[in-house]
Amino acid sequence: MELHVVHLERKIRDLLENLGFEIYPFKVGWYNEVLPPTLRLRYSDDTLAFVVLSIPAMFDKAFKPFLKKQLLKKIHDPVDQCISYYLSLVRESLADQNMDIMYDYEILPNRKPKFLAQTAAHVAGAAYLYQRKDVHQDSWGEKKIYGVCIHPSYGGWFAIRALLLFPDIKDDIPWLCSMKNCCSVLPVCLEITFFQLIL
């Protein structure tokens, strides 16, 4: 099973990496473990998933070529349609796999997102999700403070686009390790300054 997963990850990377996308594997259980039951994914905890990010290179390598191909077609949400197009190519290439795709813009009937993108990126190790609880010297009192994801290479210049879920791949994958003990990408002394800048 492990070799199969390594091959699958390599195949997805080969399809997306040169287009300005990054993928990071994780187990659904890592995501579900940090969220209340109402926000959990409805997959077993050992299900393999990948979070898909777009990085700055995506604009030139995927988005502009996509727009050029669509000259005579109606485009409503160009970035979303671009992401959907390239992930549909991944689906076609992996036709032998049972794969579900969740996009960052999809919502449930109760108006909640299908998945919490920043949480998925964090547990997969794609980016660090800074939350109020991470700041050691909280000086905001009752003020509402939202979290923010920071990529180790691109800072805030990236986007979390989708999840690829493989419901039939449920096995112990030893080379995958949870990021719940991951270190922050900012030194502790800069965390307060960072949060003050984004308020």
CSV table of C-alpha atoms in Angstrom, one decimal:
chain,number,residue,atom,x,y,z
A,1,MET,CA,0.0,0.0,0.0
A,2,GLU,CA,2.8,2.4,0.9
A,3,LEU,CA,4.4,2.2,-2.6
A,4,HIS,CA,1.0,2.7,-4.1
A,5,VAL,CA,0.5,5.9,-2.1
A,6,VAL,CA,4.0,7.1,-3.0
A,7,HIS,CA,3.3,6.5,-6.7
A,8,LEU,CA,-0.1,8.3,-6.4
A,9,GLU,CA,1.5,11.3,-4.7
A,10,ARG,CA,4.2,11.5,-7.4
A,11,LYS,CA,1.6,11.3,-10.2
A,12,ILE,CA,-0.4,14.1,-8.7
A,13,ARG,CA,2.7,16.2,-8.2
A,14,ASP,CA,3.8,15.6,-11.8
A,15,LEU,CA,0.5,16.8,-13.0
A,16,LEU,CA,0.3,20.0,-10.9
A,17,GLU,CA,3.7,21.1,-9.8
A,18,ASN,CA,4.7,22.7,-13.1
A,19,LEU,CA,1.5,24.6,-13.1
A,20,GLY,CA,2.2,26.5,-9.9
A,21,PHE,CA,0.4,24.2,-7.4
A,22,GLU,CA,1.7,22.3,-4.4
A,23,ILE,CA,0.1,19.3,-2.7
A,24,TYR,CA,0.5,18.0,0.8
A,25,PRO,CA,-0.8,14.6,2.0
A,26,PHE,CA,-2.5,14.1,5.3
A,27,LYS,CA,-4.9,11.7,7.0
A,28,VAL,CA,-8.5,12.9,7.5
A,29,GLY,CA,-8.2,11.9,11.2
A,30,TRP,CA,-5.6,14.7,11.8
A,31,TYR,CA,-8.1,17.2,10.5
A,32,ASN,CA,-11.1,15.8,12.4
A,33,GLU,CA,-9.2,15.6,15.6
A,34,VAL,CA,-8.7,19.3,15.9
A,35,LEU,CA,-12.3,20.3,15.0
A,36,PRO,CA,-15.7,19.9,16.7
A,37,PRO,CA,-18.0,17.2,15.3
A,38,THR,CA,-20.1,19.6,13.3
A,39,LEU,CA,-17.1,20.6,11.2
A,40,ARG,CA,-15.5,17.2,10.6
A,41,LEU,CA,-15.1,15.6,7.2
A,42,ARG,CA,-17.5,12.6,6.8
A,43,TYR,CA,-14.7,10.1,5.9
A,44,SER,CA,-12.9,7.6,8.1
A,45,ASP,CA,-9.9,8.9,10.0
A,46,ASP,CA,-7.4,6.8,8.1
A,47,THR,CA,-8.5,8.1,4.7
A,48,LEU,CA,-5.7,9.6,2.6
A,49,ALA,CA,-6.2,13.2,1.5
A,50,PHE,CA,-4.2,15.9,-0.2
A,51,VAL,CA,-4.5,19.7,0.3
A,52,VAL,CA,-3.9,21.6,-3.0
A,53,LEU,CA,-2.3,25.1,-2.8
A,54,SER,CA,-1.7,27.6,-5.6
A,55,ILE,CA,1.5,29.6,-5.3
A,56,PRO,CA,2.5,32.8,-7.2
A,57,ALA,CA,3.7,30.8,-10.2
A,58,MET,CA,0.2,29.6,-10.9
A,59,PHE,CA,-0.8,32.9,-12.4
A,60,ASP,CA,1.6,32.6,-15.3
A,61,LYS,CA,1.8,28.8,-15.6
A,62,ALA,CA,-1.9,27.9,-15.2
A,63,PHE,CA,-4.2,30.8,-15.1
A,64,LYS,CA,-3.1,32.9,-18.1
A,65,PRO,CA,-2.9,29.8,-20.4
A,66,PHE,CA,-6.4,28.8,-19.1
A,67,LEU,CA,-7.8,32.2,-20.0
A,68,LYS,CA,-6.2,32.1,-23.5
A,69,LYS,CA,-7.9,28.7,-24.2
A,70,GLN,CA,-11.3,30.0,-23.0
A,71,LEU,CA,-11.5,33.1,-25.3
A,72,LEU,CA,-14.8,32.3,-26.8
A,73,LYS,CA,-16.4,30.7,-23.8
A,74,LYS,CA,-18.3,32.4,-21.0
A,75,ILE,CA,-16.3,32.7,-17.8
A,76,HIS,CA,-18.0,33.6,-14.5
A,77,ASP,CA,-15.4,32.9,-11.8
A,78,PRO,CA,-12.1,32.6,-13.8
A,79,VAL,CA,-9.8,31.5,-10.9
A,80,ASP,CA,-12.3,28.9,-9.6
A,81,GLN,CA,-12.9,27.6,-13.1
A,82,CYS,CA,-9.2,27.4,-13.8
A,83,ILE,CA,-8.6,25.4,-10.6
A,84,SER,CA,-11.6,23.1,-11.4
A,85,TYR,CA,-10.3,22.6,-15.0
A,86,TYR,CA,-6.8,21.5,-13.9
A,87,LEU,CA,-8.1,19.3,-11.1
A,88,SER,CA,-10.5,17.7,-13.6
A,89,LEU,CA,-7.4,16.7,-15.5
A,90,VAL,CA,-6.0,15.1,-12.4
A,91,ARG,CA,-9.3,13.2,-12.0
A,92,GLU,CA,-9.1,12.0,-15.6
A,93,SER,CA,-5.5,10.9,-15.1
A,94,LEU,CA,-6.5,8.9,-12.0
A,95,ALA,CA,-9.6,7.4,-13.5
A,96,ASP,CA,-8.8,4.1,-11.8
A,97,GLN,CA,-9.0,5.7,-8.4
A,98,ASN,CA,-12.0,6.7,-6.3
A,99,MET,CA,-11.3,10.4,-5.8
A,100,ASP,CA,-13.5,13.1,-4.3
A,101,ILE,CA,-12.7,16.8,-4.8
A,102,MET,CA,-13.8,19.6,-2.4
A,103,TYR,CA,-13.1,23.1,-3.5
A,104,ASP,CA,-12.4,26.0,-1.1
A,105,TYR,CA,-15.5,27.9,-2.4
A,106,GLU,CA,-18.0,25.1,-1.9
A,107,ILE,CA,-20.5,25.4,0.9
A,108,LEU,CA,-23.0,23.0,2.6
A,109,PRO,CA,-26.8,23.7,2.7
A,110,ASN,CA,-26.3,25.2,6.2
A,111,ARG,CA,-24.0,27.8,4.7
A,112,LYS,CA,-20.9,26.4,6.3
A,113,PRO,CA,-17.8,25.6,4.2
A,114,LYS,CA,-17.4,22.0,3.1
A,115,PHE,CA,-14.0,22.1,4.7
A,116,LEU,CA,-11.9,24.5,6.7
A,117,ALA,CA,-9.1,25.3,4.3
A,118,GLN,CA,-6.6,26.8,6.8
A,119,THR,CA,-7.0,23.9,9.2
A,120,ALA,CA,-6.4,21.4,6.3
A,121,ALA,CA,-3.3,23.3,5.3
A,122,HIS,CA,-2.0,23.3,8.9
A,123,VAL,CA,-2.5,19.6,9.7
A,124,ALA,CA,-0.9,18.7,6.3
A,125,GLY,CA,2.2,20.9,7.1
A,126,ALA,CA,1.6,23.1,4.1
A,127,ALA,CA,1.3,26.3,6.1
A,128,TYR,CA,1.2,27.3,9.8
A,129,LEU,CA,-2.2,28.4,11.1
A,130,TYR,CA,-1.6,31.2,13.6
A,131,GLN,CA,-4.5,31.5,16.0
A,132,ARG,CA,-5.0,33.7,19.1
A,133,LYS,CA,-4.1,30.7,21.4
A,134,ASP,CA,-0.6,30.6,19.8
A,135,VAL,CA,0.3,34.1,21.0
A,136,HIS,CA,2.0,34.0,24.4
A,137,GLN,CA,1.3,37.7,25.3
A,138,ASP,CA,-2.3,38.3,24.4
A,139,SER,CA,-3.0,42.0,24.8
A,140,TRP,CA,-6.3,42.2,22.9
A,141,GLY,CA,-8.8,41.6,25.7
A,142,GLU,CA,-12.3,40.9,24.4
A,143,LYS,CA,-11.4,41.8,20.8
A,144,LYS,CA,-12.2,39.1,18.2
A,145,ILE,CA,-8.9,37.9,16.6
A,146,TYR,CA,-9.0,35.7,13.6
A,147,GLY,CA,-6.3,33.2,12.6
A,148,VAL,CA,-4.1,33.5,9.5
A,149,CYS,CA,-2.1,30.9,7.6
A,150,ILE,CA,1.5,31.6,6.7
A,151,HIS,CA,3.4,29.5,4.1
A,152,PRO,CA,7.0,28.8,5.0
A,153,SER,CA,8.3,30.0,1.6
A,154,TYR,CA,5.5,32.4,0.3
A,155,GLY,CA,4.2,34.0,3.5
A,156,GLY,CA,0.7,35.1,2.6
A,157,TRP,CA,1.2,34.8,-1.1
A,158,PHE,CA,-0.6,31.5,-1.7
A,159,ALA,CA,-4.1,30.2,-1.6
A,160,ILE,CA,-5.6,27.0,-0.4
A,161,ARG,CA,-7.7,25.7,-3.3
A,162,ALA,CA,-9.0,22.2,-2.7
A,163,LEU,CA,-8.9,18.8,-1.1
A,164,LEU,CA,-8.4,15.6,-3.0
A,165,LEU,CA,-9.8,12.7,-0.9
A,166,PHE,CA,-9.2,9.0,-1.6
A,167,PRO,CA,-11.9,7.1,0.3
A,168,ASP,CA,-10.6,3.7,-0.8
A,169,ILE,CA,-7.0,4.3,0.5
A,170,LYS,CA,-7.2,3.6,4.2
A,171,ASP,CA,-4.1,2.2,5.6
A,172,ASP,CA,-1.3,3.0,8.0
A,173,ILE,CA,1.1,5.2,5.9
A,174,PRO,CA,4.2,5.4,8.1
A,175,TRP,CA,6.0,8.1,6.2
A,176,LEU,CA,3.1,10.5,6.8
A,177,CYS,CA,3.5,12.3,10.1
A,178,SER,CA,1.0,14.7,11.7
A,179,MET,CA,1.9,18.4,11.9
A,180,LYS,CA,0.2,18.9,15.2
A,181,ASN,CA,3.6,19.4,16.9
A,182,CYS,CA,4.8,21.6,14.0
A,183,CYS,CA,6.8,24.6,14.9
A,184,SER,CA,5.7,28.1,13.9
A,185,VAL,CA,7.4,29.8,11.0
A,186,LEU,CA,7.7,33.1,13.0
A,187,PRO,CA,10.0,33.6,16.0
A,188,VAL,CA,7.9,34.0,19.2
A,189,CYS,CA,9.2,37.6,19.6
A,190,LEU,CA,7.6,38.6,16.2
A,191,GLU,CA,4.2,36.9,16.8
A,192,ILE,CA,2.5,39.9,18.5
A,193,THR,CA,3.9,42.4,16.0
A,194,PHE,CA,2.7,40.1,13.2
A,195,PHE,CA,-0.9,40.0,14.6
A,196,GLN,CA,-0.9,43.7,15.1
A,197,LEU,CA,0.0,44.3,11.5
A,198,ILE,CA,-2.9,42.2,10.2
A,199,LEU,CA,-5.6,43.8,12.4
